[in-house]
mmCIF file with all atom_site columns, C-alpha atoms in Angstrom:
data_model
loop_
_atom_site.group_PDB
_atom_site.id
_atom_site.type_symbol
_atom_site.label_atom_id
_atom_site.label_alt_id
_atom_site.label_comp_id
_atom_site.label_asym_id
_atom_site.label_entity_id
_atom_site.label_seq_id
_atom_site.pdbx_PDB_ins_code
_atom_site.Cartn_x
_atom_site.Cartn_y
_atom_site.Cartn_z
_atom_site.occupancy
_atom_site.B_iso_or_equiv
_atom_site.pdbx_formal_charge
_atom_site.auth_seq_id
_atom_site.auth_comp_id
_atom_site.auth_asym_id
_atom_site.auth_atom_id
_atom_site.pdbx_PDB_model_num
ATOM 1   C CA . LEU A 1 1   ? 0.000   0.000   0.000  1.00 0.00 ? 1   LEU A CA 1
ATOM 2   C CA . ASP A 1 2   ? 1.350   3.367   -0.964 1.00 0.00 ? 2   ASP A CA 1
ATOM 3   C CA . ASP A 1 3   ? 0.974   5.129   2.407  1.00 0.00 ? 3   ASP A CA 1
ATOM 4   C CA . ARG A 1 4   ? 1.956   2.116   4.592  1.00 0.00 ? 4   ARG A CA 1
ATOM 5   C CA . ARG A 1 5   ? -1.477  2.197   6.273  1.00 0.00 ? 5   ARG A CA 1
ATOM 6   C CA . LEU A 1 6   ? -3.400  -1.056  6.300  1.00 0.00 ? 6   LEU A CA 1
ATOM 7   C CA . ASP A 1 7   ? -6.831  0.563   6.194  1.00 0.00 ? 7   ASP A CA 1
ATOM 8   C CA . ARG A 1 8   ? -6.410  2.265   2.813  1.00 0.00 ? 8   ARG A CA 1
ATOM 9   C CA . ALA A 1 9   ? -6.096  0.934   -0.691 1.00 0.00 ? 9   ALA A CA 1
ATOM 10  C CA . PRO A 1 10  ? -3.562  2.526   -3.066 1.00 0.00 ? 10  PRO A CA 1
ATOM 11  C CA . GLY A 1 11  ? -6.201  4.971   -4.361 1.00 0.00 ? 11  GLY A CA 1
ATOM 12  C CA . GLY A 1 12  ? -6.941  6.154   -0.819 1.00 0.00 ? 12  GLY A CA 1
ATOM 13  C CA . GLU A 1 13  ? -10.273 4.341   -0.560 1.00 0.00 ? 13  GLU A CA 1
ATOM 14  C CA . HIS A 1 14  ? -10.981 2.476   2.666  1.00 0.00 ? 14  HIS A CA 1
ATOM 15  C CA . VAL A 1 15  ? -10.350 -1.246  2.216  1.00 0.00 ? 15  VAL A CA 1
ATOM 16  C CA . GLY A 1 16  ? -13.672 -1.954  3.951  1.00 0.00 ? 16  GLY A CA 1
ATOM 17  C CA . HIS A 1 17  ? -15.510 -0.080  1.210  1.00 0.00 ? 17  HIS A CA 1
ATOM 18  C CA . LEU A 1 18  ? -13.725 -2.098  -1.456 1.00 0.00 ? 18  LEU A CA 1
ATOM 19  C CA . LEU A 1 19  ? -14.629 -5.349  0.249  1.00 0.00 ? 19  LEU A CA 1
ATOM 20  C CA . ASP A 1 20  ? -18.240 -4.255  0.766  1.00 0.00 ? 20  ASP A CA 1
ATOM 21  C CA . ARG A 1 21  ? -18.510 -3.323  -2.918 1.00 0.00 ? 21  ARG A CA 1
ATOM 22  C CA . ARG A 1 22  ? -16.999 -6.666  -3.953 1.00 0.00 ? 22  ARG A CA 1
ATOM 23  C CA . ALA A 1 23  ? -19.415 -8.536  -1.660 1.00 0.00 ? 23  ALA A CA 1
ATOM 24  C CA . ARG A 1 24  ? -22.442 -6.773  -3.192 1.00 0.00 ? 24  ARG A CA 1
ATOM 25  C CA . HIS A 1 25  ? -21.465 -8.069  -6.646 1.00 0.00 ? 25  HIS A CA 1
ATOM 26  C CA . HIS A 1 26  ? -20.822 -11.627 -5.514 1.00 0.00 ? 26  HIS A CA 1
ATOM 27  C CA . ARG A 1 27  ? -24.020 -13.636 -5.153 1.00 0.00 ? 27  ARG A CA 1
ATOM 28  C CA . HIS A 1 28  ? -24.307 -16.509 -2.691 1.00 0.00 ? 28  HIS A CA 1
ATOM 29  C CA . PRO A 1 29  ? -27.227 -18.938 -2.598 1.00 0.00 ? 29  PRO A CA 1
ATOM 30  C CA . PRO A 1 30  ? -29.482 -18.654 0.447  1.00 0.00 ? 30  PRO A CA 1
ATOM 31  C CA . VAL A 1 31  ? -27.982 -20.235 3.591  1.00 0.00 ? 31  VAL A CA 1
ATOM 32  C CA . ALA A 1 32  ? -30.434 -23.162 3.581  1.00 0.00 ? 32  ALA A CA 1
ATOM 33  C CA . GLU A 1 33  ? -29.422 -24.084 0.019  1.00 0.00 ? 33  GLU A CA 1
ATOM 34  C CA . ARG A 1 34  ? -25.728 -24.011 0.887  1.00 0.00 ? 34  ARG A CA 1
ATOM 35  C CA . ASN A 1 35  ? -25.884 -25.916 4.180  1.00 0.00 ? 35  ASN A CA 1
ATOM 36  C CA . ASP A 1 36  ? -28.524 -28.624 3.749  1.00 0.00 ? 36  ASP A CA 1
ATOM 37  C CA . ALA A 1 37  ? -25.948 -31.201 2.692  1.00 0.00 ? 37  ALA A CA 1
ATOM 38  C CA . PHE A 1 38  ? -23.907 -30.579 5.822  1.00 0.00 ? 38  PHE A CA 1
ATOM 39  C CA . VAL A 1 39  ? -26.562 -30.798 8.528  1.00 0.00 ? 39  VAL A CA 1
ATOM 40  C CA . GLY A 1 40  ? -26.438 -34.107 10.382 1.00 0.00 ? 40  GLY A CA 1
ATOM 41  C CA . GLU A 1 41  ? -23.970 -35.872 8.095  1.00 0.00 ? 41  GLU A CA 1
ATOM 42  C CA . ALA A 1 42  ? -20.298 -35.720 7.191  1.00 0.00 ? 42  ALA A CA 1
ATOM 43  C CA . PRO A 1 43  ? -19.597 -33.519 4.155  1.00 0.00 ? 43  PRO A CA 1
ATOM 44  C CA . GLN A 1 44  ? -18.958 -35.462 0.933  1.00 0.00 ? 44  GLN A CA 1
ATOM 45  C CA . ARG A 1 45  ? -15.397 -34.148 0.643  1.00 0.00 ? 45  ARG A CA 1
ATOM 46  C CA . LEU A 1 46  ? -14.253 -35.905 3.833  1.00 0.00 ? 46  LEU A CA 1
ATOM 47  C CA . ARG A 1 47  ? -13.303 -39.534 3.929  1.00 0.00 ? 47  ARG A CA 1
ATOM 48  C CA . GLY A 1 48  ? -11.439 -41.786 6.340  1.00 0.00 ? 48  GLY A CA 1
ATOM 49  C CA . ALA A 1 49  ? -9.815  -39.957 9.242  1.00 0.00 ? 49  ALA A CA 1
ATOM 50  C CA . GLY A 1 50  ? -11.717 -36.704 8.592  1.00 0.00 ? 50  GLY A CA 1
ATOM 51  C CA . GLU A 1 51  ? -15.054 -38.470 8.583  1.00 0.00 ? 51  GLU A CA 1
ATOM 52  C CA . ALA A 1 52  ? -14.122 -40.368 11.771 1.00 0.00 ? 52  ALA A CA 1
ATOM 53  C CA . LEU A 1 53  ? -13.124 -37.104 13.432 1.00 0.00 ? 53  LEU A CA 1
ATOM 54  C CA . LEU A 1 54  ? -16.527 -35.590 12.656 1.00 0.00 ? 54  LEU A CA 1
ATOM 55  C CA . ALA A 1 55  ? -18.358 -38.680 13.860 1.00 0.00 ? 55  ALA A CA 1
ATOM 56  C CA . GLY A 1 56  ? -16.354 -38.972 17.096 1.00 0.00 ? 56  GLY A CA 1
ATOM 57  C CA . PRO A 1 57  ? -14.665 -36.002 18.818 1.00 0.00 ? 57  PRO A CA 1
ATOM 58  C CA . VAL A 1 58  ? -16.478 -33.303 16.844 1.00 0.00 ? 58  VAL A CA 1
ATOM 59  C CA . ALA A 1 59  ? -19.892 -34.909 17.430 1.00 0.00 ? 59  ALA A CA 1
ATOM 60  C CA . ALA A 1 60  ? -19.169 -35.091 21.171 1.00 0.00 ? 60  ALA A CA 1
ATOM 61  C CA . ALA A 1 61  ? -18.143 -31.428 21.311 1.00 0.00 ? 61  ALA A CA 1
ATOM 62  C CA . LYS A 1 62  ? -21.130 -30.469 19.141 1.00 0.00 ? 62  LYS A CA 1
ATOM 63  C CA . ALA A 1 63  ? -23.474 -32.187 21.620 1.00 0.00 ? 63  ALA A CA 1
ATOM 64  C CA . VAL A 1 64  ? -22.023 -30.156 24.492 1.00 0.00 ? 64  VAL A CA 1
ATOM 65  C CA . ALA A 1 65  ? -22.276 -26.958 22.422 1.00 0.00 ? 65  ALA A CA 1
ATOM 66  C CA . ALA A 1 66  ? -25.924 -27.694 21.605 1.00 0.00 ? 66  ALA A CA 1
ATOM 67  C CA . LYS A 1 67  ? -26.748 -28.389 25.257 1.00 0.00 ? 67  LYS A CA 1
ATOM 68  C CA . PHE A 1 68  ? -25.549 -24.929 26.349 1.00 0.00 ? 68  PHE A CA 1
ATOM 69  C CA . ALA A 1 69  ? -26.216 -22.842 23.198 1.00 0.00 ? 69  ALA A CA 1
ATOM 70  C CA . ALA A 1 70  ? -29.461 -21.221 24.373 1.00 0.00 ? 70  ALA A CA 1
ATOM 71  C CA . GLU A 1 71  ? -27.932 -20.290 27.726 1.00 0.00 ? 71  GLU A CA 1
ATOM 72  C CA . VAL A 1 72  ? -24.762 -18.938 26.077 1.00 0.00 ? 72  VAL A CA 1
ATOM 73  C CA . ASP A 1 73  ? -26.859 -16.787 23.735 1.00 0.00 ? 73  ASP A CA 1
ATOM 74  C CA . ALA A 1 74  ? -29.317 -15.580 26.388 1.00 0.00 ? 74  ALA A CA 1
ATOM 75  C CA . ALA A 1 75  ? -26.566 -14.599 28.828 1.00 0.00 ? 75  ALA A CA 1
ATOM 76  C CA . GLY A 1 76  ? -24.144 -13.409 26.154 1.00 0.00 ? 76  GLY A CA 1
ATOM 77  C CA . ARG A 1 77  ? -21.438 -15.451 27.834 1.00 0.00 ? 77  ARG A CA 1
ATOM 78  C CA . PHE A 1 78  ? -18.353 -17.358 26.762 1.00 0.00 ? 78  PHE A CA 1
ATOM 79  C CA . PRO A 1 79  ? -19.154 -20.951 25.703 1.00 0.00 ? 79  PRO A CA 1
ATOM 80  C CA . SER A 1 80  ? -16.802 -22.445 28.312 1.00 0.00 ? 80  SER A CA 1
ATOM 81  C CA . GLU A 1 81  ? -18.334 -25.943 28.386 1.00 0.00 ? 81  GLU A CA 1
ATOM 82  C CA . ALA A 1 82  ? -18.093 -26.484 24.621 1.00 0.00 ? 82  ALA A CA 1
ATOM 83  C CA . MET A 1 83  ? -14.626 -24.961 24.395 1.00 0.00 ? 83  MET A CA 1
ATOM 84  C CA . ALA A 1 84  ? -13.413 -27.185 27.235 1.00 0.00 ? 84  ALA A CA 1
ATOM 85  C CA . GLU A 1 85  ? -14.807 -30.227 25.403 1.00 0.00 ? 85  GLU A CA 1
ATOM 86  C CA . LEU A 1 86  ? -13.058 -29.196 22.177 1.00 0.00 ? 86  LEU A CA 1
ATOM 87  C CA . GLY A 1 87  ? -9.788  -28.887 24.093 1.00 0.00 ? 87  GLY A CA 1
ATOM 88  C CA . LYS A 1 88  ? -10.275 -32.215 25.877 1.00 0.00 ? 88  LYS A CA 1
ATOM 89  C CA . ARG A 1 89  ? -10.910 -33.940 22.535 1.00 0.00 ? 89  ARG A CA 1
ATOM 90  C CA . GLY A 1 90  ? -7.696  -32.553 20.997 1.00 0.00 ? 90  GLY A CA 1
ATOM 91  C CA . LEU A 1 91  ? -9.522  -30.224 18.636 1.00 0.00 ? 91  LEU A CA 1
ATOM 92  C CA . TRP A 1 92  ? -7.691  -27.096 19.790 1.00 0.00 ? 92  TRP A CA 1
ATOM 93  C CA . GLY A 1 93  ? -4.816  -28.663 17.869 1.00 0.00 ? 93  GLY A CA 1
ATOM 94  C CA . LEU A 1 94  ? -6.843  -29.469 14.740 1.00 0.00 ? 94  LEU A CA 1
ATOM 95  C CA . CYS A 1 95  ? -4.498  -27.580 12.406 1.00 0.00 ? 95  CYS A CA 1
ATOM 96  C CA . VAL A 1 96  ? -1.346  -27.835 14.527 1.00 0.00 ? 96  VAL A CA 1
ATOM 97  C CA . ALA A 1 97  ? 1.356   -30.022 12.974 1.00 0.00 ? 97  ALA A CA 1
ATOM 98  C CA . LYS A 1 98  ? 1.347   -33.684 13.986 1.00 0.00 ? 98  LYS A CA 1
ATOM 99  C CA . GLU A 1 99  ? 4.972   -33.502 15.123 1.00 0.00 ? 99  GLU A CA 1
ATOM 100 C CA . LEU A 1 100 ? 3.859   -30.922 17.721 1.00 0.00 ? 100 LEU A CA 1
ATOM 101 C CA . GLY A 1 101 ? 1.019   -33.112 18.999 1.00 0.00 ? 101 GLY A CA 1
ATOM 102 C CA . GLY A 1 102 ? -1.695  -31.673 16.771 1.00 0.00 ? 102 GLY A CA 1
ATOM 103 C CA . LEU A 1 103 ? -3.950  -33.387 14.272 1.00 0.00 ? 103 LEU A CA 1
ATOM 104 C CA . GLY A 1 104 ? -2.309  -31.781 11.222 1.00 0.00 ? 104 GLY A CA 1
ATOM 105 C CA . GLY A 1 105 ? -5.646  -30.891 9.629  1.00 0.00 ? 105 GLY A CA 1
ATOM 106 C CA . GLY A 1 106 ? -5.919  -28.630 6.614  1.00 0.00 ? 106 GLY A CA 1
ATOM 107 C CA . PRO A 1 107 ? -8.432  -25.991 5.529  1.00 0.00 ? 107 PRO A CA 1
ATOM 108 C CA . GLY A 1 108 ? -11.085 -28.453 4.281  1.00 0.00 ? 108 GLY A CA 1
ATOM 109 C CA . LEU A 1 109 ? -11.209 -30.325 7.566  1.00 0.00 ? 109 LEU A CA 1
ATOM 110 C CA . PHE A 1 110 ? -11.169 -27.075 9.523  1.00 0.00 ? 110 PHE A CA 1
ATOM 111 C CA . CYS A 1 111 ? -14.164 -25.772 7.533  1.00 0.00 ? 111 CYS A CA 1
ATOM 112 C CA . ALA A 1 112 ? -16.066 -29.027 8.051  1.00 0.00 ? 112 ALA A CA 1
ATOM 113 C CA . VAL A 1 113 ? -15.488 -28.916 11.822 1.00 0.00 ? 113 VAL A CA 1
ATOM 114 C CA . VAL A 1 114 ? -16.601 -25.279 12.036 1.00 0.00 ? 114 VAL A CA 1
ATOM 115 C CA . GLU A 1 115 ? -19.716 -26.013 9.958  1.00 0.00 ? 115 GLU A CA 1
ATOM 116 C CA . GLU A 1 116 ? -20.663 -28.807 12.346 1.00 0.00 ? 116 GLU A CA 1
ATOM 117 C CA . LEU A 1 117 ? -20.088 -26.667 15.442 1.00 0.00 ? 117 LEU A CA 1
ATOM 118 C CA . ALA A 1 118 ? -22.037 -23.756 13.953 1.00 0.00 ? 118 ALA A CA 1
ATOM 119 C CA . THR A 1 119 ? -25.140 -25.925 13.537 1.00 0.00 ? 119 THR A CA 1
ATOM 120 C CA . ALA A 1 120 ? -25.138 -26.346 17.329 1.00 0.00 ? 120 ALA A CA 1
ATOM 121 C CA . CYS A 1 121 ? -23.832 -23.004 18.660 1.00 0.00 ? 121 CYS A CA 1
ATOM 122 C CA . ALA A 1 122 ? -22.664 -20.036 16.612 1.00 0.00 ? 122 ALA A CA 1
ATOM 123 C CA . SER A 1 123 ? -20.747 -18.593 19.570 1.00 0.00 ? 123 SER A CA 1
ATOM 124 C CA . THR A 1 124 ? -18.750 -21.788 20.022 1.00 0.00 ? 124 THR A CA 1
ATOM 125 C CA . ALA A 1 125 ? -17.963 -21.871 16.301 1.00 0.00 ? 125 ALA A CA 1
ATOM 126 C CA . MET A 1 126 ? -16.782 -18.238 16.330 1.00 0.00 ? 126 MET A CA 1
ATOM 127 C CA . VAL A 1 127 ? -14.538 -18.675 19.382 1.00 0.00 ? 127 VAL A CA 1
ATOM 128 C CA . TYR A 1 128 ? -13.122 -21.833 17.815 1.00 0.00 ? 128 TYR A CA 1
ATOM 129 C CA . VAL A 1 129 ? -12.440 -20.037 14.506 1.00 0.00 ? 129 VAL A CA 1
ATOM 130 C CA . MET A 1 130 ? -10.584 -17.281 16.360 1.00 0.00 ? 130 MET A CA 1
ATOM 131 C CA . HIS A 1 131 ? -8.496  -19.838 18.278 1.00 0.00 ? 131 HIS A CA 1
ATOM 132 C CA . VAL A 1 132 ? -7.505  -21.889 15.216 1.00 0.00 ? 132 VAL A CA 1
ATOM 133 C CA . THR A 1 133 ? -6.739  -18.721 13.237 1.00 0.00 ? 133 THR A CA 1
ATOM 134 C CA . ALA A 1 134 ? -4.529  -17.392 16.026 1.00 0.00 ? 134 ALA A CA 1
ATOM 135 C CA . ALA A 1 135 ? -2.822  -20.785 16.353 1.00 0.00 ? 135 ALA A CA 1
ATOM 136 C CA . GLN A 1 136 ? -1.968  -20.611 12.653 1.00 0.00 ? 136 GLN A CA 1
ATOM 137 C CA . MET A 1 137 ? -0.512  -17.133 13.165 1.00 0.00 ? 137 MET A CA 1
ATOM 138 C CA . VAL A 1 138 ? 1.721   -18.550 15.923 1.00 0.00 ? 138 VAL A CA 1
ATOM 139 C CA . ALA A 1 139 ? 2.675   -21.520 13.716 1.00 0.00 ? 139 ALA A CA 1
ATOM 140 C CA . ALA A 1 140 ? 3.645   -19.195 10.861 1.00 0.00 ? 140 ALA A CA 1
ATOM 141 C CA . SER A 1 141 ? 5.900   -17.063 13.051 1.00 0.00 ? 141 SER A CA 1
ATOM 142 C CA . ALA A 1 142 ? 9.631   -17.399 12.618 1.00 0.00 ? 142 ALA A CA 1
ATOM 143 C CA . THR A 1 143 ? 10.356  -15.209 15.656 1.00 0.00 ? 143 THR A CA 1
ATOM 144 C CA . ALA A 1 144 ? 7.811   -16.136 18.350 1.00 0.00 ? 144 ALA A CA 1
ATOM 145 C CA . LYS A 1 145 ? 9.636   -17.184 21.500 1.00 0.00 ? 145 LYS A CA 1
ATOM 146 C CA . ASP A 1 146 ? 8.833   -20.787 22.492 1.00 0.00 ? 146 ASP A CA 1
ATOM 147 C CA . ARG A 1 147 ? 6.584   -21.148 19.443 1.00 0.00 ? 147 ARG A CA 1
ATOM 148 C CA . ASP A 1 148 ? 6.708   -24.948 19.370 1.00 0.00 ? 148 ASP A CA 1
ATOM 149 C CA . ALA A 1 149 ? 6.087   -25.253 23.122 1.00 0.00 ? 149 ALA A CA 1
ATOM 150 C CA . LEU A 1 150 ? 3.064   -22.953 22.808 1.00 0.00 ? 150 LEU A CA 1
ATOM 151 C CA . LEU A 1 151 ? 1.675   -24.981 19.893 1.00 0.00 ? 151 LEU A CA 1
ATOM 152 C CA . ARG A 1 152 ? 2.128   -28.191 21.924 1.00 0.00 ? 152 ARG A CA 1
ATOM 153 C CA . GLU A 1 153 ? 0.125   -26.598 24.758 1.00 0.00 ? 153 GLU A CA 1
ATOM 154 C CA . MET A 1 154 ? -2.637  -25.677 22.299 1.00 0.00 ? 154 MET A CA 1
ATOM 155 C CA . ALA A 1 155 ? -2.690  -29.185 20.832 1.00 0.00 ? 155 ALA A CA 1
ATOM 156 C CA . ALA A 1 156 ? -2.942  -30.643 24.337 1.00 0.00 ? 156 ALA A CA 1
ATOM 157 C CA . GLY A 1 157 ? -5.951  -28.454 25.153 1.00 0.00 ? 157 GLY A CA 1
ATOM 158 C CA . ARG A 1 158 ? -4.107  -26.393 27.759 1.00 0.00 ? 158 ARG A CA 1
ATOM 159 C CA . HIS A 1 159 ? -3.794  -23.062 25.912 1.00 0.00 ? 159 HIS A CA 1
ATOM 160 C CA . LEU A 1 160 ? -6.694  -21.271 24.240 1.00 0.00 ? 160 LEU A CA 1
ATOM 161 C CA . THR A 1 161 ? -5.679  -18.296 22.151 1.00 0.00 ? 161 THR A CA 1
ATOM 162 C CA . THR A 1 162 ? -7.405  -15.666 20.032 1.00 0.00 ? 162 THR A CA 1
ATOM 163 C CA . LEU A 1 163 ? -6.918  -12.530 17.961 1.00 0.00 ? 163 LEU A CA 1
ATOM 164 C CA . ALA A 1 164 ? -7.651  -8.990  19.132 1.00 0.00 ? 164 ALA A CA 1
ATOM 165 C CA . PHE A 1 165 ? -8.910  -7.564  15.849 1.00 0.00 ? 165 PHE A CA 1
ATOM 166 C CA . SER A 1 166 ? -12.147 -5.816  16.805 1.00 0.00 ? 166 SER A CA 1
ATOM 167 C CA . GLU A 1 167 ? -11.875 -2.175  17.709 1.00 0.00 ? 167 GLU A CA 1
ATOM 168 C CA . LYS A 1 168 ? -14.371 0.225   19.213 1.00 0.00 ? 168 LYS A CA 1
ATOM 169 C CA . GLY A 1 169 ? -14.316 2.508   16.160 1.00 0.00 ? 169 GLY A CA 1
ATOM 170 C CA . SER A 1 170 ? -14.354 -0.113  13.405 1.00 0.00 ? 170 SER A CA 1
ATOM 171 C CA . ARG A 1 171 ? -16.592 -2.712  15.048 1.00 0.00 ? 171 ARG A CA 1
ATOM 172 C CA . SER A 1 172 ? -15.987 -6.076  13.403 1.00 0.00 ? 172 SER A CA 1
ATOM 173 C CA . HIS A 1 173 ? -14.443 -4.576  10.264 1.00 0.00 ? 173 HIS A CA 1
ATOM 174 C CA . PHE A 1 174 ? -10.938 -5.645  11.234 1.00 0.00 ? 174 PHE A CA 1
ATOM 175 C CA . TRP A 1 175 ? -9.630  -4.802  7.757  1.00 0.00 ? 175 TRP A CA 1
ATOM 176 C CA . ALA A 1 176 ? -10.263 -1.099  8.503  1.00 0.00 ? 176 ALA A CA 1
ATOM 177 C CA . PRO A 1 177 ? -8.463  -0.458  11.807 1.00 0.00 ? 177 PRO A CA 1
ATOM 178 C CA . VAL A 1 178 ? -8.707  2.882   13.562 1.00 0.00 ? 178 VAL A CA 1
ATOM 179 C CA . SER A 1 179 ? -5.759  2.242   15.864 1.00 0.00 ? 179 SER A CA 1
ATOM 180 C CA . SER A 1 180 ? -2.332  3.594   15.068 1.00 0.00 ? 180 SER A CA 1
ATOM 181 C CA . LEU A 1 181 ? 1.225   2.368   15.361 1.00 0.00 ? 181 LEU A CA 1
ATOM 182 C CA . VAL A 1 182 ? 3.869   5.081   15.242 1.00 0.00 ? 182 VAL A CA 1
ATOM 183 C CA . GLU A 1 183 ? 7.626   4.541   15.121 1.00 0.00 ? 183 GLU A CA 1
ATOM 184 C CA . THR A 1 184 ? 9.236   6.487   17.984 1.00 0.00 ? 184 THR A CA 1
ATOM 185 C CA . GLY A 1 185 ? 12.902  5.918   17.164 1.00 0.00 ? 185 GLY A CA 1
ATOM 186 C CA . ALA A 1 186 ? 13.452  3.582   20.131 1.00 0.00 ? 186 ALA A CA 1
ATOM 187 C CA . GLY A 1 187 ? 10.519  1.381   19.195 1.00 0.00 ? 187 GLY A CA 1
ATOM 188 C CA . PHE A 1 188 ? 6.850   1.849   18.503 1.00 0.00 ? 188 PHE A CA 1
ATOM 189 C CA . SER A 1 189 ? 3.907   3.497   20.233 1.00 0.00 ? 189 SER A CA 1
ATOM 190 C CA . THR A 1 190 ? 0.348   2.319   19.742 1.00 0.00 ? 190 THR A CA 1
ATOM 191 C CA . ASP A 1 191 ? -2.995  3.961   20.359 1.00 0.00 ? 191 ASP A CA 1
ATOM 192 C CA . ALA A 1 192 ? -5.944  1.558   20.328 1.00 0.00 ? 192 ALA A CA 1
ATOM 193 C CA . THR A 1 193 ? -9.207  0.818   22.077 1.00 0.00 ? 193 THR A CA 1
ATOM 194 C CA . LYS A 1 194 ? -10.066 -2.852  21.913 1.00 0.00 ? 194 LYS A CA 1
#
């Protein structure tokens, strides 16, 4: 980007506006048409270990999520029971490398797991998405101190992580941040309200 700011495109237009405009021109079928094939059965694209994962650990976590979904929504609270079950079943390490104790799953398996969780509790699915996304950020880091140890803790269900994208001024439009990061000579100074 020409001005080194992440919230502006080269022409100066807010990235959020570009994405909104792109989304308006891209048509998706209604949700029911897209998801019918995934409700209550393993998606066609999964076979073998992926299908077994959905039928076993994911189904168990989904049952816990469903049991508490109404309460989680009514109270606006963290889905602690379902997240604990996901951790206990090794699913916090779904996309963590096998050599670090994870399941080594890829994007297709991740999407299938999230789709299953979302049919039971949207809050659980969202928290899980944030955790797996953040875990992938840690995995991709070449400089994170104790990266492998942290990923092992995630895979073992002992470390839940997330991303702090949402800001008071931009709501959930994390691609259009209102915070700032300014180089001070000795380091950086940030101004943000999360």
